[in-house]
mmCIF file of C-alpha atoms in Angstrom:
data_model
loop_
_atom_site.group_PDB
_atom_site.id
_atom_site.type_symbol
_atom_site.label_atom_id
_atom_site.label_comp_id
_atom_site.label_asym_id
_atom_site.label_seq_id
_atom_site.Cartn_x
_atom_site.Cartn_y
_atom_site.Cartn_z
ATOM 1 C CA UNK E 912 118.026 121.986 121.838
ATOM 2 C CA UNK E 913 114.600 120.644 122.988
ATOM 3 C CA UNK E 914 113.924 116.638 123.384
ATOM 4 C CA UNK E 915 110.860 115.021 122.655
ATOM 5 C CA UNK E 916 109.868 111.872 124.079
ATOM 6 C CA UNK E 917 109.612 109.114 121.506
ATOM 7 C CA UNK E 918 106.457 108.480 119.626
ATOM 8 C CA UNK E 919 105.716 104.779 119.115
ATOM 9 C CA UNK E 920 103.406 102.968 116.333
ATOM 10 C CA UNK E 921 103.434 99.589 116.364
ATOM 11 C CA UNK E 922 106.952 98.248 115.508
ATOM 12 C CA UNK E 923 108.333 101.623 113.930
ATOM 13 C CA UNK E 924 110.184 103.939 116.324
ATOM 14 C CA UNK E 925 110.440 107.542 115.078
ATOM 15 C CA UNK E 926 112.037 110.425 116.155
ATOM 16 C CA UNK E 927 111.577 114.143 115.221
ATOM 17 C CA UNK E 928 114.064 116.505 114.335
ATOM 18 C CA UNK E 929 113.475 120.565 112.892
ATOM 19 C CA UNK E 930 115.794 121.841 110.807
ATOM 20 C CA UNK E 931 114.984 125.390 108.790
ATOM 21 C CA UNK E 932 115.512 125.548 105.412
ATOM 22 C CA UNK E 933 116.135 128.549 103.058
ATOM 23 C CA UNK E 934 114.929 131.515 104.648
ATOM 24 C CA UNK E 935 114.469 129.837 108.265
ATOM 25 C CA UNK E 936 117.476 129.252 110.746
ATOM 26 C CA UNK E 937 118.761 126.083 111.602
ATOM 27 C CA UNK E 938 116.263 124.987 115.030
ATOM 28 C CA UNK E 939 116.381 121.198 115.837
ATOM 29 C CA UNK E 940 113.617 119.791 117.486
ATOM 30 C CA UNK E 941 114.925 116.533 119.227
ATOM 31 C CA UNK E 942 118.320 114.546 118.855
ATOM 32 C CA UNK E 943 117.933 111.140 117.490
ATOM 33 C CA UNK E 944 119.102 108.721 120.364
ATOM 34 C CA UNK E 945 121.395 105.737 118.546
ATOM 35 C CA UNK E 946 119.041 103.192 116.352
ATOM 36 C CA UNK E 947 122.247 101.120 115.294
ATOM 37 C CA UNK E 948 122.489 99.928 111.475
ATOM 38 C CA UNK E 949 118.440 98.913 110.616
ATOM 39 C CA UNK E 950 116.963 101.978 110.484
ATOM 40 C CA UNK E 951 115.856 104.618 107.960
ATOM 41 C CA UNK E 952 115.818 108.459 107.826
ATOM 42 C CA UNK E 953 112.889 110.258 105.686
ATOM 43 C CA UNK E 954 113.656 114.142 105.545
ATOM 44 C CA UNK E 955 110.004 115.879 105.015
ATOM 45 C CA UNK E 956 109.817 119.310 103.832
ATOM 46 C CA UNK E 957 106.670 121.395 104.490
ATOM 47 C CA UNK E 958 106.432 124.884 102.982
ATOM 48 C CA UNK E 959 104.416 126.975 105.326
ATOM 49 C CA UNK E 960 102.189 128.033 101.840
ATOM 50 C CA UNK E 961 98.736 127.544 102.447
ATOM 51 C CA UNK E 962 95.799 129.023 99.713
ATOM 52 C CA UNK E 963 92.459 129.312 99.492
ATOM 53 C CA UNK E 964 90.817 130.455 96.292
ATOM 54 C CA UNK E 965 86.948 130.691 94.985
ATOM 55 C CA UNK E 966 86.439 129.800 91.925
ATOM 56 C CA UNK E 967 85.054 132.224 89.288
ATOM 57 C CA UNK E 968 82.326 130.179 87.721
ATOM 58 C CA UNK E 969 81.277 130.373 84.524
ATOM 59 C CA UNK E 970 78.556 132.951 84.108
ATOM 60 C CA UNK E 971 78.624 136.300 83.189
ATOM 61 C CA UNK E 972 81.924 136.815 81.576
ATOM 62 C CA UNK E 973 84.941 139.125 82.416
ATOM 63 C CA UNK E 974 82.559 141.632 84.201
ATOM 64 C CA UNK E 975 81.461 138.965 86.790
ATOM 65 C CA UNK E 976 84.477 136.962 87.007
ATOM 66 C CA UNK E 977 86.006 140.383 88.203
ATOM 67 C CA UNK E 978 82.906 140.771 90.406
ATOM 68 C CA UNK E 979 83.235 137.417 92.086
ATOM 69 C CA UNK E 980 86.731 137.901 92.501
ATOM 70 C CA UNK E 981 86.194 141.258 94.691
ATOM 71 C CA UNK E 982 83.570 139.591 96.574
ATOM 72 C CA UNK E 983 85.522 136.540 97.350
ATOM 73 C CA UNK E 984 88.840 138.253 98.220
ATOM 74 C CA UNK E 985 88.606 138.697 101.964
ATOM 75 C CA UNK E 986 86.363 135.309 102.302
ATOM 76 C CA UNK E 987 89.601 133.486 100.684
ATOM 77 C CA UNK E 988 92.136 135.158 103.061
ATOM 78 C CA UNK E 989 89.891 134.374 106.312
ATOM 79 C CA UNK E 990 89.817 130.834 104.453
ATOM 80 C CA UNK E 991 93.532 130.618 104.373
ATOM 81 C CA UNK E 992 93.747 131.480 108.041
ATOM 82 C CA UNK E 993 91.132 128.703 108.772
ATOM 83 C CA UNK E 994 93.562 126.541 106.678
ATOM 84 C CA UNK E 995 96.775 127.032 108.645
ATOM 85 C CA UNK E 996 95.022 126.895 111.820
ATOM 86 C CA UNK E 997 93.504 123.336 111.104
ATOM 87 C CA UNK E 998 96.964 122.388 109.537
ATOM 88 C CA UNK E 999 99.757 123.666 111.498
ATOM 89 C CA UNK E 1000 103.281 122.438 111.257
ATOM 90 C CA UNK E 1001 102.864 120.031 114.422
ATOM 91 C CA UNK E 1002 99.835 118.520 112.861
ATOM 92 C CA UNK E 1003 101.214 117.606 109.721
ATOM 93 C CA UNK E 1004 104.051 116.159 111.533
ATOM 94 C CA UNK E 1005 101.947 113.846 113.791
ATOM 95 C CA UNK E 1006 99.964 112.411 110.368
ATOM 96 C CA UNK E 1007 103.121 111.851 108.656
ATOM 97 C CA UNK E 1008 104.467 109.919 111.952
ATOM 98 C CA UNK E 1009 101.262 107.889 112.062
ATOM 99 C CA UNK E 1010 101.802 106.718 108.460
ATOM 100 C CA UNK E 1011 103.214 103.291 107.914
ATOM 101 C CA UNK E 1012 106.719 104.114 106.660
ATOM 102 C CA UNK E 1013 108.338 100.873 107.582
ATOM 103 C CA UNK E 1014 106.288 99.450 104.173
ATOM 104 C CA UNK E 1015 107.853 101.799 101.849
ATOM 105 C CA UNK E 1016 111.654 101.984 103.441
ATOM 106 C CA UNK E 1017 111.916 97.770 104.380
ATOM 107 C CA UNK E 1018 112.903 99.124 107.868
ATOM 108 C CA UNK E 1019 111.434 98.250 111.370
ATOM 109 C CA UNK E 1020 113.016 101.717 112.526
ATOM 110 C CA UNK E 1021 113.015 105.489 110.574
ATOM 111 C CA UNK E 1022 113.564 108.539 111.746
ATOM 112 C CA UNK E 1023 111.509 111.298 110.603
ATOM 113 C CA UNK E 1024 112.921 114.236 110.168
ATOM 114 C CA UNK E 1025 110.764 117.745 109.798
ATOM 115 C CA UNK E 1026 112.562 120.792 107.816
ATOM 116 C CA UNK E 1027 110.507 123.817 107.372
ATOM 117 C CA UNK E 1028 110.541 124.998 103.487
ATOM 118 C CA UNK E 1029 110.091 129.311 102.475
ATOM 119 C CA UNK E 1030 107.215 130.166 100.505
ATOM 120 C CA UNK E 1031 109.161 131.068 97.732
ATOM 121 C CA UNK E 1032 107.924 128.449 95.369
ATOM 122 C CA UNK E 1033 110.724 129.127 92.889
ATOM 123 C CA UNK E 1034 113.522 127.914 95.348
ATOM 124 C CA UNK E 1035 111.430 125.381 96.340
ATOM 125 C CA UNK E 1036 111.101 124.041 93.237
ATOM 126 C CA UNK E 1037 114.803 123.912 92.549
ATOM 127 C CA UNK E 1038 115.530 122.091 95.676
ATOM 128 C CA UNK E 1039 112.752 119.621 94.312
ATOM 129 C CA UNK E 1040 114.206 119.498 90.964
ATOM 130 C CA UNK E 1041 117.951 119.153 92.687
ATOM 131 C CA UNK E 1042 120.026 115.586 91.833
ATOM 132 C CA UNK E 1043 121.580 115.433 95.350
ATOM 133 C CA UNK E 1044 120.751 115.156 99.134
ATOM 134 C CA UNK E 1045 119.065 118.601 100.356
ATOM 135 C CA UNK E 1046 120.388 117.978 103.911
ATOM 136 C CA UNK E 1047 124.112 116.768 105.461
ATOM 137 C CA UNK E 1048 122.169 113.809 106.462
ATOM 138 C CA UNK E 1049 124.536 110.935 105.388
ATOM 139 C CA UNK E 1050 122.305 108.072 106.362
ATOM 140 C CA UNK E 1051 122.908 104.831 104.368
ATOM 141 C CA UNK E 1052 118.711 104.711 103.966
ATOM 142 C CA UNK E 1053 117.542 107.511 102.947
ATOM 143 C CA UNK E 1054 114.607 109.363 101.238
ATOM 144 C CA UNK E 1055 113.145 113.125 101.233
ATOM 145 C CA UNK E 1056 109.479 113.907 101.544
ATOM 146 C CA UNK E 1057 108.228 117.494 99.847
ATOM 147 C CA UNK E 1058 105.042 119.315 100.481
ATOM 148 C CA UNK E 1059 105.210 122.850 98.919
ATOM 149 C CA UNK E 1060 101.771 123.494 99.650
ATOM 150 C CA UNK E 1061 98.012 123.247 100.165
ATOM 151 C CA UNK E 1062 95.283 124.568 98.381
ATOM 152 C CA UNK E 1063 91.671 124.552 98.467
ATOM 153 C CA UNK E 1064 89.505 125.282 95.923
ATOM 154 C CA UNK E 1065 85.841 126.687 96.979
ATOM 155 C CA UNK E 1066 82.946 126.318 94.517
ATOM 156 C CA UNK E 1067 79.871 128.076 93.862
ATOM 157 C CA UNK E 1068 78.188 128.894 97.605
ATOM 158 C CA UNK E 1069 80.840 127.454 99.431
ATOM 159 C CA UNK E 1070 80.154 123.743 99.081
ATOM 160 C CA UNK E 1071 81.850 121.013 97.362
ATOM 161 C CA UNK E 1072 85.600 122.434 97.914
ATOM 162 C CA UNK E 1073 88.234 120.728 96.991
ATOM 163 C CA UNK E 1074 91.828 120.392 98.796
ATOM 164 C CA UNK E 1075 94.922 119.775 96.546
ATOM 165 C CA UNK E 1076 98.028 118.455 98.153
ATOM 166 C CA UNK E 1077 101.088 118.595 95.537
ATOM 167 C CA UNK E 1078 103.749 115.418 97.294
ATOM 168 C CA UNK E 1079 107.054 114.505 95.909
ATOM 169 C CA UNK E 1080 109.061 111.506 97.026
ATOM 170 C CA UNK E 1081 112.293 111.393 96.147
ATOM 171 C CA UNK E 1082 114.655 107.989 96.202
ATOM 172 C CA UNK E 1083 118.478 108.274 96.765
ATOM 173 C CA UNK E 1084 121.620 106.316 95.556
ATOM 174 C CA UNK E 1085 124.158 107.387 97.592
ATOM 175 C CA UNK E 1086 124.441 111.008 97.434
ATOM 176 C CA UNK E 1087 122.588 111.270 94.112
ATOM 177 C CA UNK E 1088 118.338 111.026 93.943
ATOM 178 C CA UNK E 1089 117.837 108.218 91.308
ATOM 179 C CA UNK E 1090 114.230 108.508 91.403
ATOM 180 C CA UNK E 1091 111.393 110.945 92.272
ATOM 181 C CA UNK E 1092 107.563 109.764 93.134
ATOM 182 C CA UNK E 1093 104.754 112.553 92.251
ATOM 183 C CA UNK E 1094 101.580 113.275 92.649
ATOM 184 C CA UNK E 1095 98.628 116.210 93.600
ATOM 185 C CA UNK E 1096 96.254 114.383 95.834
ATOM 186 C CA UNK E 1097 92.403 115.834 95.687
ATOM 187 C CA UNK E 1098 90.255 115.094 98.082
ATOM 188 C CA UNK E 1099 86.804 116.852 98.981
ATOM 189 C CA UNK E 1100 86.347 118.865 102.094
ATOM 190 C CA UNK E 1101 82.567 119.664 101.751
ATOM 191 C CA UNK E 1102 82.231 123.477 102.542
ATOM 192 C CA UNK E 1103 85.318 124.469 104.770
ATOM 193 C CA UNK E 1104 85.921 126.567 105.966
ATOM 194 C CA UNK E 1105 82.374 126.866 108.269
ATOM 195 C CA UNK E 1106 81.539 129.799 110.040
ATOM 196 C CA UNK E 1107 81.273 129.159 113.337
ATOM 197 C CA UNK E 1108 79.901 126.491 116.154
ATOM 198 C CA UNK E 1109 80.099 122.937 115.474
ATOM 199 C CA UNK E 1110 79.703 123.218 111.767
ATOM 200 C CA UNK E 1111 83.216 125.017 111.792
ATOM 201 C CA UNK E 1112 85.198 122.361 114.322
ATOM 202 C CA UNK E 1113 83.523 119.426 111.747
ATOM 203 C CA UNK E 1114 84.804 121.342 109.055
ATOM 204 C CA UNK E 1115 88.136 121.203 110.311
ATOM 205 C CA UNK E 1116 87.945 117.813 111.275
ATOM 206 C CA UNK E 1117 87.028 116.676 107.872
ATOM 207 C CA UNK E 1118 90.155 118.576 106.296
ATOM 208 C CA UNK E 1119 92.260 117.084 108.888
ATOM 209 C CA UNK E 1120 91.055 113.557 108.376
ATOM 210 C CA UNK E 1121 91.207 114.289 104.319
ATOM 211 C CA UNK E 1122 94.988 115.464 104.548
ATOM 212 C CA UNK E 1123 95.562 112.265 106.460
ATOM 213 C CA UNK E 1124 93.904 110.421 103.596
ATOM 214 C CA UNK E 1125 96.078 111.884 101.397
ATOM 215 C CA UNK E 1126 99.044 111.043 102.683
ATOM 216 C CA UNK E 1127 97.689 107.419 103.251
ATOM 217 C CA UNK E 1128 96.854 107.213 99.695
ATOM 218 C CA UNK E 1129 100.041 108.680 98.372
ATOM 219 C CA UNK E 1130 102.341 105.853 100.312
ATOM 220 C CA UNK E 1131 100.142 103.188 99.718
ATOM 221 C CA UNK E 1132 99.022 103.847 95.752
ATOM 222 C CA UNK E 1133 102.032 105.914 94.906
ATOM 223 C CA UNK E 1134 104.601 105.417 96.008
ATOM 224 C CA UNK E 1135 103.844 101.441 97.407
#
């Protein structure tokens, strides 16, 4: 079992843990050294489901919807590669430990805790959908962050995409989720994925600082 050193913001202290989910194997990151009593543990749950699609438009009926579509194919799945490689697990990790979760849990201290989700969006769903804890966390404070995917959305010539970022929160009695926060944050990424040179690193940069944005915007207007 690997240790991480401890990543401090400000007054919150939070510590990183893996655990696999569904199709993955069990693979903890770091142990969480002892926080006594006032602390807080969020479980997050990324899916590693990333999409890019182009949108059809809407000119020229079935015959050029089809067209577009066979044009766009291979641009979409280069796209989704672009997507995963400016998003990777780690990444998403790091924005959700810069994000101020002492606000939302009434803790100085939480422990974040990162569980890889399958792409299988019907089991996914379930565990979304599911009344009780989805880990043997028994943590007096407790909460469970989903992400089941990302999707951008190209437009006509590449410009004025759109990235969609489905988040559920989910509140806990107990044993027994009493409450669940929702949204699908959209936020504009101008024309990701670039081609190459600097265009393509400030493309990735702006879907970086976007996603952030999006979290930011879910705690703080959400979920409050």
């Amino acid at each position: 079992m690997k240790k991480l050193s401890k990543i401090l913001a400000g007054a919150i202290t939070v510590l990183l843990s893996s655990q696999a989910l569904c199709q993955e194997s069990a693979n903890p990151v770091s142990e969480a050294n002892s926080l006594g009593d006032e602390y807080c543990d969020i479980e997050v749950f990324v899916a590693k489901k990333y999409g890019v699609t182009t949108s059809s438009g809407g000119g020229g009926g079935l015959l050029g919807a089809l067209i577009v579509s066979a044009l766009s194919k291979n641009g979409d799945e280069r796209a989704t590669t672009d997507l995963m490689d400016a998003l990777p697990p780690e990444k998403i990790r790091e924005i959700i430990i810069q994000t101020n979760l002492t606000s939302v849990t009434g803790k100085n201290s939480v422990r974040v805790n990162y569980n890889v989700l399958g792409d299988d969006s019907k089991i996914n769903n379930k565990i979304i959908k599911s009344k009780i804890r989805s880990t043997q966390n028994q943590s007096k404070c407790y909460y469970e962050l989903f992400i089941p995917g990302i999707d951008i959305i190209r437009g006509a010539f590449n410009i004025n995409n759109t990235m969609a970022t489905p988040l559920y929160f989910k509140y806990f009695v107990d044993q027994n989720s009493n409450k669940t926060v929702k949204g699908v944050i959209r936020k504009g990424v101008g024309g990701f994925p670039a081609k190459d040179g600097m265009d393509k690193a400030e493309a990735t940069q702006k879907v970086v600082s976007q996603f952030t944005e999006s979290i930011n915007y879910f705690f703080t207007k959400k979920v409050k």
